[in-house]
Amino acid sequence: MDDKIPPTIRALDETVVNRIAAGEVIQRPANALKELLENSLDAKSTNIQITLKAGGLKLLQIQDNGTGIRKEDLSIVCKRFTTSKLSSFEDLNTIATFGFRGEALASISHVAHLTIITKTSLEPCAYKCTYEDGNLIGTPKMIAGNQGTTIIVEDLFYNIATRKKALKNPSEEFAKVADVVSKYAVHNPKVGFCLKKQGESLTDIRTHPNSTHVDNIKAIYGTNVARELLEVDLEDEKMKIKFKGFISNANYATKKPHFLLFINHRLVDSTALRKALENIYSLYLAKNSYPFMYLSLELDPRNVDVNVHPTKHEVFFLHEEVIIEKVKSAIEAKLAGADHSRAFYLKSKFLPSKPTIPSKEENPVKNKDKEAPVAPCKMVRTDPKAQKMDKFLLPSQSSDCDKDSQPKKVIAPAFKKTSSTNAQRREINLTSVLSLRREIEEQCSVTLREIFNQSTYVGCTKPHWLLFQSTTNLFCANIQTIMSEAFYQILLYEFGNFGAIKYSEPMEIKALLLLGLELDEAKKYLEDGPAEEVVQKALAKLKKRALMLDDYFSLEMNEEQNLITIPLLLDDYIPPQEGLPMYLLRLAFEVDWTSEIECFRTFCRVTAEYYGSFKYLTRSSNWQKLVEHTFFPVVKSQFLPPMNFSDNKCLLLIEDIQNLYKVFERC
């Protein structure tokens, strides 16, 4: 054959054309599933179940409870370019659904064995159909079935050997399918998703209908990311942009990027947007670390070209640079507003289930002179005369306090303290009190208790935060939260045996209540009526329980409705009297007086929050001494820390001193 003669151009066989087109749309099981998922969502499904075998290569089944497919449409449902979404080319400008080109089912039928089982609400039964190369084989068979559609894809790429060989790792294909399901589950919290492998009872992904975005992020990606999420949103009427989502703060980082982007509810990717946001996080995260980002953008459909990629994985839209800049600015502002110091949560690797520090009884030392030397990196400061961080602070720093405005009137009465002796103590056997004490003991963390018991005071970084050392670990604790919980425990364990703080002159309760109603935080009580009427209701409630309050809590009122005493919870500590008006209002309206156990629980909580409040306490110049010499010894010796203290940012591990020693050792 002469090389100078050009080859003949021929029209390809229709079967070859369809398989080439199918290969562009269905590149792997995850692409097929994405197309089928979008069809199920378009059909208004509320439950979608996916079952795989060999990563979807042997079997990919998706079952939904949507509207189903009409019997009349079953003959052409797998033909190319058959759709219920479009009627003219101009409809592409306003398309807002997922599967709109009519290629998904047709493409699948050309590269796999396809079976459809479907039932609509108007049909008395379901119909089962099998398809090959876009054509219906035989006629639809009547079978029993639930409303919705089940699509069964078997032997994917059975007729394209090269493609099948390239996808020979089922585990990798399953992971890609799971990634697609995860992203759609996060974006569609009102829909329940279930993903599992054939023959296994346990599910790999399960979300529930009518959940929330955060619920699904927590269920799929874990608690660590869910508790570090920041919600972002933006709306620009001029650009016709709506943007919302959830991003992780600076406390969270992962080696694997999680970038979930939906534009007009379609899962897509945008390299420009992703890189712009990763550049922002580079200021907060270590190198080669990535944040979690779930973003949903709603743009004018006329500005979006969704038809530029066979799998609709990429989209083009007008004003891309402006839109990316707006999204970037919103996320920058959110991260800057949440730029607190890095938090280190207490995890199992820091808190073993059993204390690791042996007691002296377990390891007796026979000869002190022969005791093995302690490595410098394991030395623990236990001498109370040792330096604390206070000497390194400037006077302005050591007396830092909240900037809340002062009350209009300052209460500064003289006090007389009385305390009960052991001989005067009475035994309390009330079932309600014993139950509340048992709750405290059951919720106590033995490991956290060991940490506090082995602690050494270091100093206060700011009014609410305390630094202490336990063994070779440095911790930061919210002293206000801890003291509120500690006072709650004192109230229950000293129930009926309190000393009293007696005012030198009785305090008029009515005047205190009126003073409390002037505070912004008390405005909610004025919703029930004018101030005078609210005060009368409060007085009536307190007067009705006056005998009980005096007997159990040493809170005494006389017949003239004057306050005589309040309970003495700690020696050498008088709660801030500026908070007394609000405390009395809370006693009247926030204590549940309807049942005994709830009455004692809520009374103790309200009282503990008043005694543990730092709002007014930090205005005193000696508040740090109070923390060191009055509060901290109680926490160290008596406090029973609840297990949730390591989860709610109340107690944070700053650093293991052994790790710091390694750093300074290099210097």
XYZ file of C-alpha atoms in Angstrom:
667
model
C 0.000 0.000 0.000
C 1.319 3.406 -0.973
C 2.178 5.497 2.118
C 1.246 8.655 0.229
C -2.397 7.616 -0.148
C -4.457 8.915 2.832
C -6.488 6.286 4.763
C -10.234 6.076 4.270
C -12.393 7.745 6.910
C -15.228 5.464 8.024
C -18.166 5.905 10.343
C -17.720 3.772 13.439
C -20.225 1.100 14.267
C -22.934 2.385 16.604
C -22.003 -0.172 19.270
C -18.387 1.052 19.290
C -19.545 4.683 19.441
C -21.787 3.968 22.423
C -19.056 2.102 24.314
C -16.571 4.937 23.738
C -19.143 7.437 25.004
C -19.926 5.174 27.950
C -16.252 5.026 28.847
C -16.156 8.819 29.081
C -19.112 8.998 31.465
C -18.496 5.806 33.478
C -14.783 5.762 34.243
C -15.018 3.594 37.388
C -17.665 2.343 39.859
C -17.597 5.635 41.781
C -18.674 7.533 38.624
C -21.522 5.130 38.005
C -22.670 5.450 41.603
C -22.519 9.262 41.481
C -24.831 9.299 38.463
C -27.256 6.873 40.100
C -27.164 8.752 43.420
C -28.072 11.985 41.684
C -30.997 10.279 39.949
C -32.238 9.018 43.327
C -31.979 12.495 44.841
C -33.813 13.971 41.852
C -36.563 11.416 42.537
C -37.081 12.968 46.019
C -35.784 9.937 47.903
C -35.437 10.096 51.691
C -33.599 6.767 52.078
C -30.843 5.449 49.791
C -29.112 2.101 50.313
C -25.985 1.090 48.379
C -24.572 -2.443 48.280
C -21.234 -3.345 46.666
C -19.322 -6.471 45.801
C -15.644 -6.329 44.806
C -15.669 -2.548 45.101
C -18.604 -2.281 42.678
C -16.959 -4.219 39.844
C -18.978 -7.383 40.463
C -22.096 -5.744 41.882
C -23.269 -2.195 42.436
C -26.828 -1.932 43.729
C -28.634 1.249 44.741
C -32.118 1.220 46.224
C -34.226 4.297 46.972
C -37.769 5.157 48.033
C -38.279 7.912 45.485
C -41.013 8.514 42.932
C -40.011 5.595 40.698
C -40.115 5.281 36.890
C -43.369 5.110 34.940
C -44.101 1.815 33.183
C -44.519 3.689 29.890
C -40.953 5.033 30.125
C -39.205 1.730 30.850
C -38.699 0.928 27.177
C -36.610 4.067 26.512
C -35.129 4.811 29.964
C -31.723 3.416 28.869
C -31.638 5.102 25.480
C -29.049 7.859 25.050
C -30.249 11.423 25.585
C -33.600 10.460 27.051
C -34.450 12.624 30.053
C -37.353 14.206 31.896
C -35.296 17.276 32.790
C -34.932 19.030 29.409
C -37.164 19.781 26.459
C -34.998 22.310 24.579
C -31.351 23.432 24.528
C -32.296 26.693 26.224
C -33.376 24.716 29.309
C -29.677 24.123 30.034
C -29.439 27.778 31.104
C -31.750 27.227 34.062
C -31.175 23.549 34.835
C -31.178 22.876 38.578
C -31.368 19.093 38.720
C -28.589 16.483 38.721
C -29.042 13.968 35.909
C -30.279 15.940 32.946
C -28.512 14.653 29.813
C -29.906 11.126 29.763
C -26.507 9.437 29.506
C -26.018 7.679 32.849
C -28.251 4.624 32.486
C -27.482 4.344 28.776
C -23.733 4.389 29.422
C -24.004 1.809 32.207
C -26.060 -0.529 30.036
C -23.289 -0.492 27.398
C -20.539 -1.584 29.811
C -22.412 -3.733 32.345
C -25.429 -5.965 32.891
C -28.182 -3.642 34.064
C -31.407 -4.508 35.900
C -34.043 -2.019 37.048
C -36.840 -2.721 39.536
C -39.237 0.178 39.989
C -42.665 1.076 41.328
C -44.573 4.360 41.317
C -47.345 5.333 43.706
C -49.880 4.937 40.868
C -48.933 1.379 39.948
C -50.352 -1.646 41.847
C -47.068 -3.551 41.555
C -43.402 -3.170 40.692
C -41.778 -3.957 37.328
C -38.432 -5.629 36.683
C -36.484 -4.981 33.464
C -33.081 -5.997 32.105
C -31.117 -3.958 29.575
C -28.230 -4.486 27.184
C -26.613 -1.791 25.037
C -29.443 0.598 25.851
C -32.185 -1.801 24.764
C -34.859 -3.431 26.892
C -34.555 -7.234 26.830
C -38.013 -8.755 26.621
C -40.871 -7.020 28.371
C -41.210 -5.624 31.918
C -42.104 -8.350 34.439
C -44.619 -7.719 37.184
C -43.225 -8.462 40.660
C -43.898 -7.441 44.255
C -41.936 -4.415 45.413
C -41.928 -1.192 47.422
C -42.265 2.271 45.973
C -39.035 3.575 44.539
C -36.322 2.249 42.276
C -33.637 -0.402 42.649
C -30.852 -0.404 40.060
C -28.544 -3.431 39.889
C -25.266 -3.086 37.953
C -23.338 -6.362 37.522
C -19.967 -7.172 35.944
C -18.961 -3.591 35.220
C -16.638 -3.314 32.166
C -17.114 -7.009 31.331
C -16.752 -6.078 27.646
C -13.834 -3.618 28.033
C -10.909 -5.742 29.162
C -8.319 -2.955 29.370
C -10.527 -0.814 31.616
C -11.321 -3.767 33.863
C -7.628 -4.639 34.298
C -6.855 -1.058 35.280
C -9.444 -1.308 38.071
C -8.292 -4.574 39.609
C -8.058 -3.313 43.216
C -11.540 -3.680 44.816
C -10.468 -2.023 48.074
C -9.372 1.126 46.261
C -12.613 1.245 44.276
C -14.679 0.761 47.432
C -12.843 3.649 49.094
C -13.644 5.929 46.134
C -17.313 4.918 46.277
C -17.370 5.549 50.029
C -15.884 8.997 49.441
C -18.703 9.888 47.041
C -21.387 8.584 49.412
C -19.813 10.440 52.335
C -19.863 13.770 50.530
C -23.468 13.444 49.378
C -24.505 12.328 52.867
C -22.963 15.458 54.408
C -24.632 17.701 51.838
C -28.051 16.002 52.122
C -28.718 15.585 55.866
C -32.457 15.139 55.305
C -31.754 11.934 53.352
C -30.641 8.715 55.028
C -27.669 6.952 53.398
C -26.440 3.398 53.938
C -23.359 1.819 52.342
C -22.272 -1.763 52.930
C -20.570 -4.705 51.277
C -22.644 -7.609 50.019
C -22.931 -10.422 52.530
C -21.914 -8.275 55.505
C -24.343 -7.150 58.172
C -22.270 -4.187 59.367
C -22.511 -0.955 57.413
C -19.498 1.135 56.409
C -21.508 4.367 56.261
C -24.894 5.042 57.829
C -26.655 8.360 58.323
C -30.211 8.961 59.429
C -32.939 10.972 57.691
C -33.661 14.445 59.085
C -30.251 14.779 60.709
C -27.963 17.829 60.440
C -24.765 18.597 58.547
C -22.758 18.409 61.780
C -24.394 15.090 62.772
C -23.354 13.524 59.484
C -19.839 14.992 59.592
C -19.456 13.511 63.062
C -20.833 10.117 61.975
C -18.618 9.880 58.881
C -15.455 11.857 59.600
C -15.339 11.526 63.382
C -15.773 13.478 66.598
C -12.364 15.157 66.364
C -13.350 17.211 63.344
C -17.004 17.685 64.370
C -16.108 19.507 67.584
C -13.743 21.892 65.765
C -16.192 23.115 63.106
C -16.953 26.728 62.317
C -20.109 27.581 60.406
C -19.672 30.008 57.527
C -22.316 31.707 55.425
C -22.538 34.568 52.960
C -25.232 36.061 50.771
C -24.642 38.637 48.047
C -27.776 39.829 46.293
C -25.816 41.794 43.712
C -23.796 38.788 42.555
C -26.671 36.389 43.267
C -24.480 34.227 45.480
C -25.479 32.140 48.467
C -22.692 30.400 50.293
C -22.746 28.274 53.443
C -20.718 25.475 54.906
C -18.605 24.193 57.764
C -14.833 24.503 58.067
C -12.402 23.305 60.717
C -10.609 25.788 62.940
C -6.892 25.975 63.667
C -7.102 23.181 66.241
C -7.752 20.524 63.593
C -5.405 19.241 60.914
C -5.162 16.054 58.896
C -2.659 14.571 56.466
C -5.451 13.798 53.984
C -7.336 16.782 52.532
C -11.122 16.804 52.917
C -12.549 19.336 50.461
C -16.283 18.924 49.848
C -17.542 21.431 47.277
C -21.094 21.595 45.963
C -22.180 24.167 43.411
C -25.936 24.331 42.984
C -26.064 21.080 45.000
C -23.844 19.238 42.512
C -20.592 17.658 43.727
C -17.787 19.319 41.776
C -14.185 20.394 42.144
C -12.571 23.786 41.704
C -8.788 23.791 41.747
C -8.615 27.581 41.978
C -10.957 27.751 44.978
C -9.302 24.834 46.743
C -5.802 26.325 46.419
C -7.004 29.758 47.532
C -8.469 28.309 50.726
C -5.467 26.087 51.419
C -3.285 29.219 51.221
C -5.374 30.758 54.001
C -4.942 27.694 56.204
C -1.199 27.638 55.593
C -1.012 30.513 58.099
C -2.603 28.326 60.793
C -1.575 24.723 60.083
C 1.742 22.945 59.860
C 3.253 22.113 56.486
C 1.585 19.183 54.675
C -1.441 19.465 56.951
C -4.934 20.090 55.657
C -8.232 21.351 57.074
C -11.743 19.935 56.679
C -13.915 22.056 54.400
C -17.518 21.519 53.349
C -18.805 24.340 51.147
C -22.093 24.761 49.312
C -22.416 27.552 46.737
C -25.655 28.523 45.062
C -25.148 30.585 41.914
C -27.461 31.853 39.227
C -27.910 28.796 36.914
C -27.491 31.105 33.919
C -23.919 31.830 35.076
C -22.924 28.173 35.376
C -21.931 25.838 32.534
C -22.469 22.343 33.917
C -21.923 20.597 30.602
C -18.165 21.043 30.127
C -17.101 17.632 31.468
C -18.510 14.189 30.598
C -18.960 13.308 34.296
C -19.987 16.861 35.276
C -17.072 16.756 37.739
C -15.960 20.245 36.759
C -18.070 23.299 36.065
C -17.339 26.726 34.658
C -19.037 29.823 35.998
C -18.892 33.530 35.292
C -17.101 35.977 37.627
C -15.014 33.118 39.057
C -12.300 35.381 40.505
C -14.807 37.681 42.228
C -16.751 34.764 43.694
C -13.599 33.036 44.944
C -12.440 36.284 46.555
C -15.757 36.678 48.397
C -15.634 33.101 49.687
C -12.001 33.547 50.668
C -12.744 36.768 52.572
C -15.633 35.158 54.477
C -13.460 32.225 55.574
C -10.529 34.490 56.487
C -12.822 36.546 58.714
C -14.268 33.446 60.369
C -10.841 31.959 61.095
C -9.496 35.262 62.385
C -12.471 35.623 64.712
C -11.881 32.139 66.106
C -8.109 32.411 66.380
C -7.765 31.335 70.004
C -4.711 29.593 71.371
C -4.226 26.052 70.168
C -6.184 23.555 72.271
C -4.801 20.139 73.119
C -7.521 17.719 74.165
C -7.010 15.040 76.742
C -6.985 11.739 74.897
C -6.473 8.166 75.944
C -2.757 8.309 75.168
C -2.424 11.035 77.815
C -5.008 9.614 80.189
C -4.676 5.840 80.634
C -7.648 4.035 82.136
C -5.555 3.168 85.199
C -3.204 5.572 86.959
C 0.361 4.954 85.902
C 1.992 6.574 88.930
C 2.701 3.876 91.539
C 2.111 4.649 95.168
C 4.782 4.482 97.818
C 3.189 1.325 99.219
C 3.566 -0.435 95.881
C 7.222 0.608 95.489
C 8.789 0.919 98.948
C 12.245 2.452 99.057
C 14.389 0.638 101.619
C 17.451 2.822 101.323
C 17.002 6.423 100.330
C 20.712 6.839 99.621
C 20.577 4.068 97.008
C 17.570 5.520 95.213
C 18.106 5.647 91.449
C 18.764 9.164 90.139
C 15.886 10.869 88.329
C 16.511 12.086 84.804
C 16.205 15.896 84.524
C 13.416 15.537 81.941
C 11.325 13.576 84.480
C 11.771 15.871 87.460
C 8.533 17.121 88.983
C 8.381 20.363 90.923
C 6.755 19.682 94.298
C 8.281 22.336 96.543
C 5.574 24.951 97.294
C 8.338 27.543 97.760
C 9.491 27.070 94.185
C 9.056 29.947 91.761
C 5.642 30.478 90.223
C 4.895 32.359 87.057
C 3.530 35.348 89.019
C 7.006 36.890 89.410
C 7.393 37.071 85.628
C 4.168 39.077 85.137
C 3.943 42.845 85.172
C 1.634 44.339 87.808
C -0.901 45.250 85.131
C -0.961 41.642 83.962
C -1.244 40.078 87.391
C -4.347 42.087 88.209
C -6.031 41.741 84.845
C -9.787 41.402 85.114
C -12.970 41.359 83.091
C -14.123 44.679 81.731
C -17.801 44.201 82.611
C -19.509 47.371 83.783
C -20.015 47.844 87.503
C -23.516 47.629 89.010
C -25.133 50.937 89.740
C -24.911 50.284 93.470
C -22.197 48.465 95.387
C -23.127 46.251 98.321
C -20.341 46.178 100.903
C -21.744 45.003 104.266
C -19.744 43.700 107.191
C -19.825 39.941 107.771
C -19.678 37.536 110.633
C -18.798 33.884 109.865
C -20.035 30.899 111.839
C -19.271 27.280 111.027
C -20.656 23.989 112.264
C -18.407 21.675 114.298
C -18.188 17.911 113.892
C -20.235 17.480 117.074
C -23.064 19.479 115.523
C -23.103 17.571 112.232
C -26.241 15.667 111.384
C -26.569 12.719 109.062
C -28.641 13.322 105.924
C -30.499 10.277 104.562
C -32.803 11.968 102.082
C -33.123 9.704 99.029
C -32.898 12.685 96.663
C -29.629 13.919 98.174
C -28.111 10.438 98.204
C -29.091 9.995 94.538
C -27.442 13.284 93.568
C -24.265 12.318 95.424
C -24.276 8.950 93.656
C -24.538 10.744 90.285
C -21.374 12.689 91.091
C -19.486 9.537 92.066
C -20.622 7.561 89.007
C -19.612 10.365 86.640
C -16.223 10.896 88.288
C -13.154 10.104 86.179
C -10.564 8.179 88.195
C -7.827 9.267 85.817
C -8.715 12.961 86.026
C -8.967 12.616 89.791
C -5.416 11.273 89.826
C -4.243 14.215 87.703
C -5.717 16.788 90.096
C -4.471 14.878 93.146
C -0.889 14.931 91.804
C -1.058 18.587 90.746
C 1.162 21.543 91.627
C 0.021 25.141 91.217
C 1.879 27.139 88.540
C -0.120 30.325 88.033
C -3.040 32.060 86.281
C -2.732 33.122 82.643
C -5.902 35.215 82.703
C -8.850 35.494 85.108
C -10.522 32.218 84.157
C -7.516 30.063 83.299
C -5.224 28.245 85.698
C -1.939 26.511 84.895
C -0.865 23.517 86.955
C 1.621 20.690 86.631
C 0.750 17.031 87.191
C 3.699 14.622 87.021
C 5.531 15.752 83.850
C 2.465 17.240 82.152
C 1.462 20.914 82.048
C -2.300 21.532 82.073
C -4.534 24.551 81.574
C -7.884 24.507 83.373
C -10.925 26.777 83.390
C -10.961 27.519 87.101
C -14.439 29.112 86.978
C -16.011 25.970 85.503
C -14.105 23.762 87.926
C -15.048 25.837 90.971
C -18.715 25.926 89.959
C -18.653 22.121 89.822
C -16.660 21.957 93.087
C -19.133 24.210 94.904
C -21.977 22.049 93.584
C -20.317 19.007 95.149
C -19.715 20.874 98.425
C -23.386 21.850 98.568
C -24.467 18.220 98.238
C -21.887 16.625 100.546
C -22.279 19.324 103.239
C -26.065 19.336 102.810
C -27.729 20.445 106.074
C -24.403 21.152 107.790
C -23.365 24.534 106.474
C -21.861 27.318 108.440
C -23.264 30.777 107.841
C -22.086 34.159 106.630
C -24.122 36.632 108.672
C -24.699 40.208 107.609
C -24.070 42.835 110.287
C -27.285 44.494 109.137
C -30.191 42.610 107.475
C -30.357 43.089 103.683
C -33.756 44.061 102.244
C -34.564 41.343 99.691
C -37.026 43.513 97.769
C -34.377 46.187 97.201
C -31.911 43.536 96.067
C -34.414 42.076 93.589
C -35.192 45.510 92.131
C -31.476 46.146 91.810
C -31.057 42.823 90.004
C -33.803 43.647 87.497
C -31.763 46.630 86.326
C -29.098 44.286 84.926
C -29.181 43.338 81.250
C -29.081 39.610 82.021
C -32.296 39.953 84.062
C -34.377 41.539 81.290
C -35.907 38.125 80.494
C -37.761 38.181 83.822
C -39.520 41.414 82.860
C -41.306 39.621 80.020
C -43.850 38.380 82.597
C -44.813 41.858 83.767
C -43.574 45.119 85.320
C -40.688 45.082 87.781
C -42.871 45.519 90.885
C -45.040 42.555 89.917
C -41.985 40.371 89.173
C -40.477 41.258 92.560
C -43.681 40.318 94.389
C -43.725 36.915 92.658
C -40.099 36.329 93.598
C -40.698 37.353 97.226
C -43.679 35.018 97.465
C -41.652 32.054 96.164
C -38.739 32.672 98.510
C -40.961 33.290 101.531
C -42.856 30.043 100.927
C -39.591 28.034 101.112
C -37.889 30.134 103.810
C -37.875 27.410 106.495
C -36.416 24.798 104.153
C -33.732 27.171 102.872
C -32.670 28.038 106.407
C -32.697 24.438 107.647
C -30.816 22.817 104.769
C -28.723 25.669 103.312
C -28.275 28.270 106.096
C -29.971 30.850 103.882
C -32.027 32.734 106.490
C -34.730 35.342 105.948
C -36.763 37.062 108.677
C -40.459 37.923 108.725
C -39.752 41.381 107.294
C -38.294 39.634 104.228
C -34.754 40.676 104.956
C -31.764 38.470 104.222
C -29.903 37.506 107.414
C -27.378 34.846 106.330
C -26.068 32.968 103.313
C -24.228 29.604 103.444
C -20.498 29.422 104.205
C -19.086 26.949 101.673
C -15.347 27.590 102.117
C -13.448 29.088 105.021
C -11.938 32.492 104.219
C -14.170 32.925 101.178
C -17.113 35.292 100.813
C -18.829 35.210 97.404
C -18.876 38.498 95.448
C -21.752 40.543 96.829
C -22.243 42.396 93.537
C -23.738 39.170 92.214
C -26.206 38.754 95.097
C -29.204 40.510 93.415
C -28.985 38.280 90.348
C -28.490 35.221 92.556
C -31.752 35.886 94.419
C -33.628 36.366 91.134
C -32.278 33.061 89.849
C -33.266 31.310 93.074
C -36.816 32.530 92.656
C -37.283 31.794 88.953
C -34.712 29.163 87.894
C -34.998 26.658 90.723
C -37.450 23.833 90.000
C -39.618 23.848 93.124
C -41.999 21.123 91.833
C -40.039 17.987 92.842
C -37.621 17.333 95.673
C -34.666 15.981 93.702
C -34.904 18.655 90.984
C -35.333 21.341 93.626
C -32.086 20.346 95.349
C -30.274 19.830 92.043
C -31.207 23.219 90.560
C -30.769 25.104 93.846
C -27.268 23.701 94.217
C -26.418 24.485 90.577
C -27.604 28.098 90.815
C -25.816 28.600 94.130
C -22.619 26.955 92.858
C -22.552 29.184 89.774
C -22.939 32.254 92.001
C -20.156 31.216 94.387
C -17.880 30.172 91.502
C -18.455 33.278 89.375
C -15.340 35.247 88.464
C -17.297 38.100 86.920
C -16.915 40.344 89.968
C -14.276 38.383 91.848
C -11.412 39.338 89.515
C -11.928 43.034 90.275
C -10.199 42.348 93.552
C -6.416 42.781 93.586
C -5.874 39.529 95.504
C -7.950 37.182 93.349
C -4.869 35.192 92.302
C -4.004 34.517 95.945
C -7.578 33.370 96.454
C -7.211 30.919 93.563
C -3.855 29.631 94.818
C -4.509 29.385 98.550
C -8.277 28.796 98.801
C -9.628 27.287 95.596
C -6.715 25.210 94.349
C -6.197 23.207 97.586
C -9.872 22.208 97.517
C -9.625 21.139 93.873
C -6.478 19.154 94.580
C -7.754 17.314 97.650
C -11.535 17.017 97.347
C -12.723 17.622 93.784
C -14.330 14.719 91.874
C -13.914 15.733 88.201
C -16.626 14.513 85.793
C -15.519 12.464 82.792
C -16.744 15.103 80.320
C -14.211 17.677 81.581
C -11.677 16.326 79.071
C -14.148 16.823 76.187
C -15.589 20.300 76.775
C -12.357 22.320 76.752
C -12.459 22.757 80.532
C -9.158 20.916 80.977
C -6.498 21.096 78.264
C -3.139 19.400 78.037
C -0.624 22.061 77.041
C 2.537 19.980 76.822
C 4.435 17.038 78.206
C 7.518 18.507 79.879
C 9.609 15.603 78.617
C 8.917 16.796 75.070
C 9.897 20.356 75.982
C 13.098 19.073 77.531
C 14.000 17.456 74.197
C 13.546 20.810 72.475
C 15.705 22.781 74.919
C 18.269 19.980 75.010
C 19.099 20.748 71.378
C 19.718 24.437 72.068
